[in-house]
JSON list of C-alpha atoms and ligand atoms in Angstrom, two decimals:
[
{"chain": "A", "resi": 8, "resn": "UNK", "atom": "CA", "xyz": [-27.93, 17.44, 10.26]},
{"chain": "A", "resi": 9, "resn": "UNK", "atom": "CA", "xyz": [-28.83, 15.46, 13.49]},
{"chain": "A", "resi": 10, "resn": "UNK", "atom": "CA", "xyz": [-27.24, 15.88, 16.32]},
{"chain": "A", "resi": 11, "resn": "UNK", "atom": "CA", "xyz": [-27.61, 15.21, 20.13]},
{"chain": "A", "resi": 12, "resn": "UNK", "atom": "CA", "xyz": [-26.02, 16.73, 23.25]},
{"chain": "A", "resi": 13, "resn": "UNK", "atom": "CA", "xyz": [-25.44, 14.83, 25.70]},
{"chain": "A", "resi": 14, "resn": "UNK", "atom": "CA", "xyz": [-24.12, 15.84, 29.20]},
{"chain": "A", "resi": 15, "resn": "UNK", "atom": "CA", "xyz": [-24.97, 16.68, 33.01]},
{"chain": "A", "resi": 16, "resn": "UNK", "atom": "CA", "xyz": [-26.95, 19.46, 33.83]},
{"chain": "A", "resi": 17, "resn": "UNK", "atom": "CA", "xyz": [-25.58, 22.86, 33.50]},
{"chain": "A", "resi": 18, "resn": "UNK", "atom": "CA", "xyz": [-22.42, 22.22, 31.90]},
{"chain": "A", "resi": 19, "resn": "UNK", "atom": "CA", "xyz": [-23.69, 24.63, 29.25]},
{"chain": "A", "resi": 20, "resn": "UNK", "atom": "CA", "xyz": [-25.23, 22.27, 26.36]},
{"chain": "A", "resi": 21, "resn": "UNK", "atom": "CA", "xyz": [-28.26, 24.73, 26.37]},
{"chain": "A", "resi": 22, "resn": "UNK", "atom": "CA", "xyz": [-26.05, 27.63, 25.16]},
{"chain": "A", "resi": 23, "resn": "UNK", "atom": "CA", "xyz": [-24.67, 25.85, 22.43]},
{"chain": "A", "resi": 24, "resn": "UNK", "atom": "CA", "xyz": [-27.13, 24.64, 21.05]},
{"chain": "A", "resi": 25, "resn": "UNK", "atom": "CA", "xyz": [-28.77, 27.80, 20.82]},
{"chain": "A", "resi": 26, "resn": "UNK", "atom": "CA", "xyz": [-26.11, 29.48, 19.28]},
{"chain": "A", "resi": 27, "resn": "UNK", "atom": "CA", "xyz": [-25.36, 26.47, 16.92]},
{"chain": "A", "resi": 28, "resn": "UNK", "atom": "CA", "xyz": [-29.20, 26.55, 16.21]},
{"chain": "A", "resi": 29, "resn": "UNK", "atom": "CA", "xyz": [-29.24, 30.04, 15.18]},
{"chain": "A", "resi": 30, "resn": "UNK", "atom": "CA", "xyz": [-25.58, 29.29, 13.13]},
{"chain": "A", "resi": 31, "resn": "UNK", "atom": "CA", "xyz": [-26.63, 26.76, 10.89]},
{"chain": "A", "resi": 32, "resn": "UNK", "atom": "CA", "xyz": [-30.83, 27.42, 11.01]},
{"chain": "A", "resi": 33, "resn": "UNK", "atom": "CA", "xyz": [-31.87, 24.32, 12.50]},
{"chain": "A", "resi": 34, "resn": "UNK", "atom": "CA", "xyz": [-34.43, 24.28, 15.32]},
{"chain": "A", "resi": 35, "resn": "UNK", "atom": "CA", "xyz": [-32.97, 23.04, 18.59]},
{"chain": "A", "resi": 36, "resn": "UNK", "atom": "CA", "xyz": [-35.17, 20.40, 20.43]},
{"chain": "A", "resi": 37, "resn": "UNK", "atom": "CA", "xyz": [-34.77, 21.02, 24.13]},
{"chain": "A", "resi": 38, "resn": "UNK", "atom": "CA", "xyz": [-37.25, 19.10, 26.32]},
{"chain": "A", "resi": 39, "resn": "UNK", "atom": "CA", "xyz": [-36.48, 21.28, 29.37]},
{"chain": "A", "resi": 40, "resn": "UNK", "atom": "CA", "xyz": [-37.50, 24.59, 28.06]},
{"chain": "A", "resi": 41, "resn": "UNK", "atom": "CA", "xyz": [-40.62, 22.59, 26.40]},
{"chain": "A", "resi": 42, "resn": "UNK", "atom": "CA", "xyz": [-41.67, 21.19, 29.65]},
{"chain": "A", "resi": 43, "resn": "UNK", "atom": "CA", "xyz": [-41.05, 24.65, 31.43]},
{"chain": "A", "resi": 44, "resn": "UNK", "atom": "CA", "xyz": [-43.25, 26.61, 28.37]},
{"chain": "A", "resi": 45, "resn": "UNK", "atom": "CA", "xyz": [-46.15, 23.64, 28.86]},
{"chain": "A", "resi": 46, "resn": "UNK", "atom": "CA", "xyz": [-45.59, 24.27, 32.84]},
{"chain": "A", "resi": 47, "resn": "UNK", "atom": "CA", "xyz": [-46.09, 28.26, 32.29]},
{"chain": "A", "resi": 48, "resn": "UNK", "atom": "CA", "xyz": [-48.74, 27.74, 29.85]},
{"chain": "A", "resi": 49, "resn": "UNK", "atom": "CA", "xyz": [-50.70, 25.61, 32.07]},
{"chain": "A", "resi": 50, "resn": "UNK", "atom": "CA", "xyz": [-51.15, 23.31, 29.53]},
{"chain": "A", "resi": 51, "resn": "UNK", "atom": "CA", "xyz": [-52.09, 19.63, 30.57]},
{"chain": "A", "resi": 52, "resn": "UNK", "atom": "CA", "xyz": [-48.92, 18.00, 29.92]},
{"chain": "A", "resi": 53, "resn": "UNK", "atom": "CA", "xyz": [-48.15, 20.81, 31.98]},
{"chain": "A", "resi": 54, "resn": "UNK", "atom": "CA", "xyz": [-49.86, 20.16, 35.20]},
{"chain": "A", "resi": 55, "resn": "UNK", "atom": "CA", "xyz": [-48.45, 16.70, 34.16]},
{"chain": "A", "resi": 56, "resn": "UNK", "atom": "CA", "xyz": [-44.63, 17.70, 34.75]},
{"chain": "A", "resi": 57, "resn": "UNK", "atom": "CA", "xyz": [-44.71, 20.08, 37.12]},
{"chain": "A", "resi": 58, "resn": "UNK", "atom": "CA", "xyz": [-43.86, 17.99, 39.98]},
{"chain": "A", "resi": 59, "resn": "UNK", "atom": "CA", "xyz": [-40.49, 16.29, 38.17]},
{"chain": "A", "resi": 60, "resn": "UNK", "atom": "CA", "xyz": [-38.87, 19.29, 37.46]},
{"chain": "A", "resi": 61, "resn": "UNK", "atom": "CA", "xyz": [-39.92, 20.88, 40.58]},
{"chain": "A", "resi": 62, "resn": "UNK", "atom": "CA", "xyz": [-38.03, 17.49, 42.17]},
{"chain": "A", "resi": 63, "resn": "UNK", "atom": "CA", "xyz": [-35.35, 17.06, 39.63]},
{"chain": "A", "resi": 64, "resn": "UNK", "atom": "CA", "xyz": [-36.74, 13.75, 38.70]},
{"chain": "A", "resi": 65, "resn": "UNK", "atom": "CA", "xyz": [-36.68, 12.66, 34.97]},
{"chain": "A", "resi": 66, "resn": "UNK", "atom": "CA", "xyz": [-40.13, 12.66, 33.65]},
{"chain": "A", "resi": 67, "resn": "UNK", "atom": "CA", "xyz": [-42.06, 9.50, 33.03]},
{"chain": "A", "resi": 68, "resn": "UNK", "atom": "CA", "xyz": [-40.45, 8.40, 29.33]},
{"chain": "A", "resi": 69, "resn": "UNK", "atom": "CA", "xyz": [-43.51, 7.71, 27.79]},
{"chain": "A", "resi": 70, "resn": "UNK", "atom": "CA", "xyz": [-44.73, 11.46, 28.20]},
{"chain": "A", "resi": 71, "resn": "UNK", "atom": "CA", "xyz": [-41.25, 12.77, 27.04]},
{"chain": "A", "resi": 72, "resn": "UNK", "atom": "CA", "xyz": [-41.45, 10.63, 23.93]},
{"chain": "A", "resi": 73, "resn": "UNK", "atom": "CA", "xyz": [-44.38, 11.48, 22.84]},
{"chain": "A", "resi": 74, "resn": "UNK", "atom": "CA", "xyz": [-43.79, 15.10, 22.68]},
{"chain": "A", "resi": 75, "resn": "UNK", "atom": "CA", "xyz": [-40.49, 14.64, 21.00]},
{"chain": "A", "resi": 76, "resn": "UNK", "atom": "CA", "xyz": [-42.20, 12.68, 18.62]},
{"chain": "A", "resi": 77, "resn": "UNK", "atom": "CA", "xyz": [-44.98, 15.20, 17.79]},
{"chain": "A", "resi": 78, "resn": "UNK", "atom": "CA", "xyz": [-42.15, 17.65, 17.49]},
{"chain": "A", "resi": 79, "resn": "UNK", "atom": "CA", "xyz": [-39.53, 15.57, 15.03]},
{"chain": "A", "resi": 80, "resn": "UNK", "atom": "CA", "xyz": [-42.23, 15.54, 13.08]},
{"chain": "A", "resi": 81, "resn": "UNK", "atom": "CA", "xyz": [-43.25, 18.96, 12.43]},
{"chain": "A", "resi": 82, "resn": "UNK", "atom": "CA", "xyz": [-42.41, 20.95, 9.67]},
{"chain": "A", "resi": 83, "resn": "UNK", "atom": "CA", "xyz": [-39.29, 22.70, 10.36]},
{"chain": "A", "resi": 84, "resn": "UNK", "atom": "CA", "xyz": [-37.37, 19.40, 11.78]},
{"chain": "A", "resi": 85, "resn": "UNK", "atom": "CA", "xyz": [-37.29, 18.06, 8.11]},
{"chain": "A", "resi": 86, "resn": "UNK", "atom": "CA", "xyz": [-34.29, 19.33, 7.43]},
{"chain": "A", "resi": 87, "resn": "UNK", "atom": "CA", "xyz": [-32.70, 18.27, 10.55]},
{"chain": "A", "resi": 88, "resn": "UNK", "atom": "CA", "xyz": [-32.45, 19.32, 14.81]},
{"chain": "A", "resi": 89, "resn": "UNK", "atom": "CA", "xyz": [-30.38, 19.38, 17.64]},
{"chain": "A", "resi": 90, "resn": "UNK", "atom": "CA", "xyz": [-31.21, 17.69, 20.46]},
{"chain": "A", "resi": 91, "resn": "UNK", "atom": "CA", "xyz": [-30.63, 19.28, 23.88]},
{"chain": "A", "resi": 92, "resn": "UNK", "atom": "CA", "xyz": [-31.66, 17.00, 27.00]},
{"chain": "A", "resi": 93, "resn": "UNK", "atom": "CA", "xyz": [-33.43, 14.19, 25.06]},
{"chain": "A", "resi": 94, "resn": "UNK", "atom": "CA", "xyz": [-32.40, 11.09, 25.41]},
{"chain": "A", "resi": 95, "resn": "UNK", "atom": "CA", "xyz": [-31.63, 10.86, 28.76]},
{"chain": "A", "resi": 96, "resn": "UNK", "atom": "CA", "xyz": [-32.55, 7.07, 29.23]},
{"chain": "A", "resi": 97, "resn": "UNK", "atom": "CA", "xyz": [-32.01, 4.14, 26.97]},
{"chain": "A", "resi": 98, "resn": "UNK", "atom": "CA", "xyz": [-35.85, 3.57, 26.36]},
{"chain": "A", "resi": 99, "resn": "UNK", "atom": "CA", "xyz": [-36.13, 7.05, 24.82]},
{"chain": "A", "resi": 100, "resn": "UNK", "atom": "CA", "xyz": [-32.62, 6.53, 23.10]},
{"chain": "A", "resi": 101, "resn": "UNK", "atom": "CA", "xyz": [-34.32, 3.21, 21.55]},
{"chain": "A", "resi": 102, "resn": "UNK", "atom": "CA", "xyz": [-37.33, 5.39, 20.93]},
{"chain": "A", "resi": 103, "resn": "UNK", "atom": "CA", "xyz": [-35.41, 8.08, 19.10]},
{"chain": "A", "resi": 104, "resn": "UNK", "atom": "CA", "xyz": [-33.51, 5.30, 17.26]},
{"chain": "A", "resi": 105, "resn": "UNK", "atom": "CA", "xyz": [-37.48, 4.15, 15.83]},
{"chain": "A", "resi": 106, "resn": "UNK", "atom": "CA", "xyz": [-38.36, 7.93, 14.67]},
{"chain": "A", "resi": 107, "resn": "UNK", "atom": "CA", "xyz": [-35.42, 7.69, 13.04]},
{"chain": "A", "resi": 108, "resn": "UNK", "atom": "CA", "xyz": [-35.67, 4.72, 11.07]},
{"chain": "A", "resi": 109, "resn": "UNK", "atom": "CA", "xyz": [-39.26, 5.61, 10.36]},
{"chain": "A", "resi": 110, "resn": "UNK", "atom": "CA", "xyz": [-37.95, 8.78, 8.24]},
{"chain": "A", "resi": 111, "resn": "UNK", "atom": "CA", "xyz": [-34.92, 6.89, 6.67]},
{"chain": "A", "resi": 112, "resn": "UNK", "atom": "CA", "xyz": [-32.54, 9.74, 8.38]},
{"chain": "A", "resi": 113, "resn": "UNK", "atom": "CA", "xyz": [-29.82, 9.19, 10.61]},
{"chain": "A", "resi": 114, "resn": "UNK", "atom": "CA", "xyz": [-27.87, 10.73, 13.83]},
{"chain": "A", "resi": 115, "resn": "UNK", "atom": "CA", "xyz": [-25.13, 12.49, 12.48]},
{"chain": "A", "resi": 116, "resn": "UNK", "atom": "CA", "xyz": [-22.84, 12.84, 16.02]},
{"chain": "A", "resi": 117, "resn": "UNK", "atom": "CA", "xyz": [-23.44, 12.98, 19.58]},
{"chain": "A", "resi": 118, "resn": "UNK", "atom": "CA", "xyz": [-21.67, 15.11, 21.23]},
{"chain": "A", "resi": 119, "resn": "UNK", "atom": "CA", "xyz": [-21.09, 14.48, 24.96]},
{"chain": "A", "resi": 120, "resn": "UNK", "atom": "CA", "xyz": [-20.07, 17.06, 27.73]},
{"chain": "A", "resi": 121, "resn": "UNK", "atom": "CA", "xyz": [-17.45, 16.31, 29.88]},
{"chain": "A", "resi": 122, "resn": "UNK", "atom": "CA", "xyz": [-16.88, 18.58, 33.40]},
{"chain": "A", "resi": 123, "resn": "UNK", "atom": "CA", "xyz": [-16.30, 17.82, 36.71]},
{"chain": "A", "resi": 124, "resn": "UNK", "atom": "CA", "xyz": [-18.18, 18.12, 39.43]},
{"chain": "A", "resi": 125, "resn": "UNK", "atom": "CA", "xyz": [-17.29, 21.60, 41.06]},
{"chain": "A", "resi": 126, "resn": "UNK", "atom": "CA", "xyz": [-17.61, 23.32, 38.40]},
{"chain": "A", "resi": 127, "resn": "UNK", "atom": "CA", "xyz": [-21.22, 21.96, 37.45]},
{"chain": "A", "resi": 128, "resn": "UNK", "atom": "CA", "xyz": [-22.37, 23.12, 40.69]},
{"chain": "A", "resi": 129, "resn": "UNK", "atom": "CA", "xyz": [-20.59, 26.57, 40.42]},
{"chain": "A", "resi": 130, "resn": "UNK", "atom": "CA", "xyz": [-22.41, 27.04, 36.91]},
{"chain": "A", "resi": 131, "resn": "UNK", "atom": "CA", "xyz": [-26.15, 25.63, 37.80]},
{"chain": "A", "resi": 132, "resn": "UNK", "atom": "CA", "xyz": [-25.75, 27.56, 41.26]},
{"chain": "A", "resi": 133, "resn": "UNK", "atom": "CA", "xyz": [-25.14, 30.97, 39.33]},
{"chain": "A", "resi": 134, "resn": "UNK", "atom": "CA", "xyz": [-27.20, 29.74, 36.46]},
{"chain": "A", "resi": 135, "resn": "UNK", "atom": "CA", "xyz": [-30.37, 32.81, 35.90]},
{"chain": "A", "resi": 136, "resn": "UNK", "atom": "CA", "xyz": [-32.44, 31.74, 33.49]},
{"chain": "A", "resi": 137, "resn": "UNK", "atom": "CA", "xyz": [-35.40, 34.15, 31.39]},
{"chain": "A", "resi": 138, "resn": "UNK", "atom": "CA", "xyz": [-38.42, 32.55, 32.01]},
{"chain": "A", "resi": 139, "resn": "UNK", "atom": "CA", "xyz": [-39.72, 33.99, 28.88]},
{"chain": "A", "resi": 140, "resn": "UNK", "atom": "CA", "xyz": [-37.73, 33.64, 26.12]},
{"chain": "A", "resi": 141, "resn": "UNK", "atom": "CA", "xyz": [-35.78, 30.91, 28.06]},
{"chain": "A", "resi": 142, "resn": "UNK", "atom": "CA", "xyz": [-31.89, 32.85, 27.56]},
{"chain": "A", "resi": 143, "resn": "UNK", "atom": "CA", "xyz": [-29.62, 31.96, 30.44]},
{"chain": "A", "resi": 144, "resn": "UNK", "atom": "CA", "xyz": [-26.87, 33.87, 32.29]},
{"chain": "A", "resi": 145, "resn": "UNK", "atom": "CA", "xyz": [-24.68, 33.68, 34.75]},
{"chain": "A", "resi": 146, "resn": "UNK", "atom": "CA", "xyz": [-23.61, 35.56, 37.35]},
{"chain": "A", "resi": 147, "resn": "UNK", "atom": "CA", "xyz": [-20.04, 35.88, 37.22]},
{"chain": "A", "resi": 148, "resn": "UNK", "atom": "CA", "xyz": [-19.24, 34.00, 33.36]},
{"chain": "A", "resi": 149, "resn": "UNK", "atom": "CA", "xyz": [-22.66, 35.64, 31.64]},
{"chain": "A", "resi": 150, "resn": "UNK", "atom": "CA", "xyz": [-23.86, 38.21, 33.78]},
{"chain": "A", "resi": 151, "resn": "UNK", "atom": "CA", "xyz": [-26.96, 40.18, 31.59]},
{"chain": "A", "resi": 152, "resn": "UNK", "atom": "CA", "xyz": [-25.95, 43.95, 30.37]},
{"chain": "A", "resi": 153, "resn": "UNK", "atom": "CA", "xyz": [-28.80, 44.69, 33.48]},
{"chain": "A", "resi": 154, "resn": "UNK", "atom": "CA", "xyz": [-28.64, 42.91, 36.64]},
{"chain": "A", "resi": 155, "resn": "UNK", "atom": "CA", "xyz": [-31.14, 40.76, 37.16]},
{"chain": "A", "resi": 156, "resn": "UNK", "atom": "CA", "xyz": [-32.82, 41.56, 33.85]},
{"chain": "A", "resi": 157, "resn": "UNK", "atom": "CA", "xyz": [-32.94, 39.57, 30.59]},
{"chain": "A", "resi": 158, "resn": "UNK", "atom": "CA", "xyz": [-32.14, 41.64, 27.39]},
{"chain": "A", "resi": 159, "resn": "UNK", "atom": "CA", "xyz": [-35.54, 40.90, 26.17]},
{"chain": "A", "resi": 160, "resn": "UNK", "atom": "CA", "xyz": [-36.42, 42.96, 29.16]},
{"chain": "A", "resi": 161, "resn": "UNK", "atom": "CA", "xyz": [-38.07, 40.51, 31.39]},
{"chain": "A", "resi": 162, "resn": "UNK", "atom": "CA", "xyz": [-37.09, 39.60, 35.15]},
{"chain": "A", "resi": 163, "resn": "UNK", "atom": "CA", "xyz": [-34.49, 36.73, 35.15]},
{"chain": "A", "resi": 164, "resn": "UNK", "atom": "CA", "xyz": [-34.91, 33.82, 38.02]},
{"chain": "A", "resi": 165, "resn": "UNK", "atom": "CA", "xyz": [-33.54, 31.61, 39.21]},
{"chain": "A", "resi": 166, "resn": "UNK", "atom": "CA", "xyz": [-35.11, 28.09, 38.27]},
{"chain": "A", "resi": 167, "resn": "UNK", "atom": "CA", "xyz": [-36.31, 25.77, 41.10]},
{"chain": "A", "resi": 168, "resn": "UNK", "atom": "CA", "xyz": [-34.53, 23.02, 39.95]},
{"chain": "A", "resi": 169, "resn": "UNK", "atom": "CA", "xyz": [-31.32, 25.40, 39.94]},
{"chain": "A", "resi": 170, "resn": "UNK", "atom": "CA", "xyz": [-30.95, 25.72, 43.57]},
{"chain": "A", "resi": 171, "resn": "UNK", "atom": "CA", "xyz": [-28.98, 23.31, 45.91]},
{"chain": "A", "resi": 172, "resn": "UNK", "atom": "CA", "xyz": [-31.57, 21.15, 47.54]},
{"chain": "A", "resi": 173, "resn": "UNK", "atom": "CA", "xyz": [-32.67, 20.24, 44.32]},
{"chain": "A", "resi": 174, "resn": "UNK", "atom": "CA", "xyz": [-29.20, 20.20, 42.20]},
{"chain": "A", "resi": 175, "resn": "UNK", "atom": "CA", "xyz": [-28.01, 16.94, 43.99]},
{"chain": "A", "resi": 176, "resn": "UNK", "atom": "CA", "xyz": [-30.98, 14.92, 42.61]},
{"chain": "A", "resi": 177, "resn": "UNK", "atom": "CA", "xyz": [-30.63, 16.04, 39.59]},
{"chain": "A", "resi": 178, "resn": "UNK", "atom": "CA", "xyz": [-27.00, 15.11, 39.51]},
{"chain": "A", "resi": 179, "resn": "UNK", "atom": "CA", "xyz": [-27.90, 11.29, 40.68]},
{"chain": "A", "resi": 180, "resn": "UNK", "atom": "CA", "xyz": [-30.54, 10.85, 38.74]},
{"chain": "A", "resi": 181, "resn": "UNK", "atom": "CA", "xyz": [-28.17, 12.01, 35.76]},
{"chain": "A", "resi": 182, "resn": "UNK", "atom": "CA", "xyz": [-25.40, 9.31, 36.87]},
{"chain": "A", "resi": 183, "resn": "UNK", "atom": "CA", "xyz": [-28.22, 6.95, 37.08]},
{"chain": "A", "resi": 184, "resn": "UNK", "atom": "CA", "xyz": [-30.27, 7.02, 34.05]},
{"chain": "A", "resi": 185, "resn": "UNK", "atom": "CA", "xyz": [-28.39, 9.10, 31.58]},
{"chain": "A", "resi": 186, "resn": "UNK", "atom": "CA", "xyz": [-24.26, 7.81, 31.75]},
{"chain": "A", "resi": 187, "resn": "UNK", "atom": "CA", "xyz": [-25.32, 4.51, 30.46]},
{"chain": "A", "resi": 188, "resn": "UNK", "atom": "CA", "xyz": [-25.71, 6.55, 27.18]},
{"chain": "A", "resi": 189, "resn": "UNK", "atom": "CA", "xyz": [-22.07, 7.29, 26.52]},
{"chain": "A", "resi": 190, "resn": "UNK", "atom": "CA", "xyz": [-21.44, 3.53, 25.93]},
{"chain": "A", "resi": 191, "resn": "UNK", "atom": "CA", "xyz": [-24.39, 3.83, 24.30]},
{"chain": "A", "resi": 192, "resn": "UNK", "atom": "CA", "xyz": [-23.59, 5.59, 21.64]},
{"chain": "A", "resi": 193, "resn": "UNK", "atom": "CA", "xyz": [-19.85, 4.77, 21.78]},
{"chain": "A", "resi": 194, "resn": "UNK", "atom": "CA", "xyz": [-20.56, 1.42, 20.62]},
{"chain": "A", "resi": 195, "resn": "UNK", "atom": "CA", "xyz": [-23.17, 3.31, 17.25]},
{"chain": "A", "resi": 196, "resn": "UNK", "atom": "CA", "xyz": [-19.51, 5.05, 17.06]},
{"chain": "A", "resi": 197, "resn": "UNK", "atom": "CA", "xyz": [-21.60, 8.13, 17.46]},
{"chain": "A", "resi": 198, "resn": "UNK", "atom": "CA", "xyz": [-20.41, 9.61, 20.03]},
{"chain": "A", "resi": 199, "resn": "UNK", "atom": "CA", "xyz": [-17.61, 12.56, 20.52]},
{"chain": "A", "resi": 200, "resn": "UNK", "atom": "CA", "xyz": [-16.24, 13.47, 23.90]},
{"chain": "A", "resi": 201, "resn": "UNK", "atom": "CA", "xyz": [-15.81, 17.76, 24.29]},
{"chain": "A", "resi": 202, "resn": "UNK", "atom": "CA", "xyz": [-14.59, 19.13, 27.26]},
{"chain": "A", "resi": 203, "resn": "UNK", "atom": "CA", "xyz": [-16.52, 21.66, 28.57]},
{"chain": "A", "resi": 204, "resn": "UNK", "atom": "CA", "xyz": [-14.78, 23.05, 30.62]},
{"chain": "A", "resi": 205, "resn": "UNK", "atom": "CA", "xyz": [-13.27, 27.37, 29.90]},
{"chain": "A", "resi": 206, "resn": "UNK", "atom": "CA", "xyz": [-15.18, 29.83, 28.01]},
{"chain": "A", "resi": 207, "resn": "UNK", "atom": "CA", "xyz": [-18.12, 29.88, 26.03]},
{"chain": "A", "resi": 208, "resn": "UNK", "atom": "CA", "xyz": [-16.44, 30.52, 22.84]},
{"chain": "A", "resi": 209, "resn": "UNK", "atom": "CA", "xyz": [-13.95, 27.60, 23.89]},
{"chain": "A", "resi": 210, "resn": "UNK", "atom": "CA", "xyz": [-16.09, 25.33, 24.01]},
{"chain": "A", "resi": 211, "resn": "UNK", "atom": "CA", "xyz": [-17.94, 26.40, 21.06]},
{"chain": "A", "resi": 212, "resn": "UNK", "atom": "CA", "xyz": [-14.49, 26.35, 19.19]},
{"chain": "A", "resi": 213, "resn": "UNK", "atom": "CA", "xyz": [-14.09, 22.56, 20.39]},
{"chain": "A", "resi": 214, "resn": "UNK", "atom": "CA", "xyz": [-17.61, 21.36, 19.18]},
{"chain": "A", "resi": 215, "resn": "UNK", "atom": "CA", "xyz": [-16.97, 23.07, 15.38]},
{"chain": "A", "resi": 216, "resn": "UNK", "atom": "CA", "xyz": [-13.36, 21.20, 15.45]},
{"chain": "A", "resi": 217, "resn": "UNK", "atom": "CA", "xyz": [-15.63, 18.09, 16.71]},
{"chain": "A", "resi": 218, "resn": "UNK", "atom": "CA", "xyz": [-17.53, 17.83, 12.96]},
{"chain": "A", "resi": 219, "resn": "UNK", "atom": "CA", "xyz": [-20.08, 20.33, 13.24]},
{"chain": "A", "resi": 220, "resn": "UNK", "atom": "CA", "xyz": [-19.11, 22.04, 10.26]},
{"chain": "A", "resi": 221, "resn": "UNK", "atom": "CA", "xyz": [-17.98, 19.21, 8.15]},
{"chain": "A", "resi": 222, "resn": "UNK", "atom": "CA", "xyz": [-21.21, 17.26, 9.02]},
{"chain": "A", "resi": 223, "resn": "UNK", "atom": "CA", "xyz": [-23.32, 20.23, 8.44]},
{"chain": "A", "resi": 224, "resn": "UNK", "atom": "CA", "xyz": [-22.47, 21.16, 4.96]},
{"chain": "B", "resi": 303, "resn": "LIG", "atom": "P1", "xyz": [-33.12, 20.57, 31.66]},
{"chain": "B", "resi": 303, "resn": "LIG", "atom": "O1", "xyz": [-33.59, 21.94, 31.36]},
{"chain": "B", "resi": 303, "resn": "LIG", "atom": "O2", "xyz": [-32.65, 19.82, 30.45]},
{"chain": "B", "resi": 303, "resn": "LIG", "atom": "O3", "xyz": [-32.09, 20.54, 32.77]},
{"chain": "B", "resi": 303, "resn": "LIG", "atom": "O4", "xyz": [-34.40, 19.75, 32.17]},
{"chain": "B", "resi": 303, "resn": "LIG", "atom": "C1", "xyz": [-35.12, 20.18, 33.30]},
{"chain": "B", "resi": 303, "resn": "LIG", "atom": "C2", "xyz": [-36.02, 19.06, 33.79]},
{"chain": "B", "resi": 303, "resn": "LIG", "atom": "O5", "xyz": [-36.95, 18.69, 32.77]},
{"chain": "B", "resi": 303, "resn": "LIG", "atom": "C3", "xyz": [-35.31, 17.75, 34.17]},
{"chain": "B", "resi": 303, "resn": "LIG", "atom": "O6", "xyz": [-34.78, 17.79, 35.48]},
{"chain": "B", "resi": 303, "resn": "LIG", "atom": "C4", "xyz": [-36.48, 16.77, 34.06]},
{"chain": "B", "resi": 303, "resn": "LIG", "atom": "O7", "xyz": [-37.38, 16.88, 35.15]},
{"chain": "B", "resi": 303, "resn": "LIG", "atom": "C5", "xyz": [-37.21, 17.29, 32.81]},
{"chain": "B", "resi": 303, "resn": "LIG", "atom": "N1", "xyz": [-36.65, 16.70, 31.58]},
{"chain": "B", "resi": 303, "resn": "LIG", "atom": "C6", "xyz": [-36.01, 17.35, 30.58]},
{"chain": "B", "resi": 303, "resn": "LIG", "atom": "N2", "xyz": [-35.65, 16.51, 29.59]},
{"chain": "B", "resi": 303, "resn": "LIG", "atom": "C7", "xyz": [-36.09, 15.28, 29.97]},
{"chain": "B", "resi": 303, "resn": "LIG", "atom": "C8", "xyz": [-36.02, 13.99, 29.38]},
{"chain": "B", "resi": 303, "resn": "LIG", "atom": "N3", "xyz": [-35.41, 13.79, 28.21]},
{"chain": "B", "resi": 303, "resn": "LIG", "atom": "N4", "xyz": [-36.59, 12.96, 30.06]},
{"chain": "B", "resi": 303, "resn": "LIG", "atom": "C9", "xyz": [-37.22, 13.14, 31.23]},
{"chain": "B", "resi": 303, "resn": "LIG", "atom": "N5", "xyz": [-37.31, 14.34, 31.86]},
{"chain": "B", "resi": 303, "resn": "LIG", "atom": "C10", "xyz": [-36.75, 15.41, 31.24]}
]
């Protein structure tokens, strides 16, 4: 199974994923929390990054694609991913369409996250996010069973790019570079609209009734 999800930021793709990842034991491929671990690491793609997320600019494509790359084609991806936050322009969607090819696989669906605008900002703006073993909250829909503490015991945050000078940014630079994907994939006949709006186990509910399962087995 290969599947993409695409969507603003912080109407909750990164939660399903995970749980879908841990579901059906496939490794979810999400180039935020990779460029966040590489950022805490202080590796040198790294200190390459740092200052688009800190901005809530898109990193340069030809750094993002090579680390998916290196990625799809480690061991564990053989059997299939999900794809959290990559593509999010048409260059790496044509790139991802090439890696593809190369391994005589295919996309199996692409599911795209639908939510207006409000409620985006009321999730990212109580979004807390572990900064090491990357688990979000929030705090009124997801609050942790400790304030302020992830289960795995470390101090949650709240991520840079998470607060409102930086949220609006993010937001254009999503209409700009990443909505041109939806017709994108519309046309592959890829693509499946969820709405992502209600609760977590709503929306989880809508993505199974999407395919998941009957694509998966
Ligand atoms: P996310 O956790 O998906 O919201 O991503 C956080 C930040 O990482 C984004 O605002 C970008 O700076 C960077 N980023 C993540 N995925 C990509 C991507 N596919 N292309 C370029 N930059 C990305």
């Amino acid at each position: 199974m290969r599947f993409i999800f695409l969507g603003p930021p912080g109407v909750g793709k990164g939660t399903q994923v995970k749980r879908l990842s841990r579901q059906y034991a496939v490794p979810s491929v999400a180039t935020g929390d990779m460029f966040r671990s590489a950022i805490a690491k202080g590796t040198s793609t790294g200190l390459e990054v740092k200052s688009y997320l800190d901005s809530g600019l898109l990193v340069p494509d030809e750094v993002t694609i090579k680390m998916v790359k290196e990625r799809l084609y480690e061991d564990d991806a053989k059997r299939g991913y999900i794809l959290d936050g990559f593509p999010r322009t048409i260059k790496q969607a044509e790139a991802l369409a090439e890696i593809v090819r190369q391994t005589h696989q295919r996309i199996d669906r692409v599911f795209y996250f639908n939510l207006e605008e409000g409620e985006i900002e009321r999730r990212i703006l109580g979004r807390r996010s572990c900064p090491a073993c990357q688990q979000t909250y929030h705090l009124i829909y997801y609050p942790p069973k400790r304030e302020g503490v992830c289960d795995c015991g470390a101090t949650l945050i709240q991520r840079k790019d998470d607060q409102p000078e930086t949220l609006n940014a993010r937001l254009s630079v999503y209409q700009e570079e990443t909505t041109p994907l939806i017709d994108y994939y519309e046309r592959q006949n890829l693509l499946e609209r969820i709405d992502a709006s209600g609760t977590m186990d709503d929306v989880y509910e809508r993505v199974r009734c999407g395919g998941i399962q009957a694509l998966s087995s």
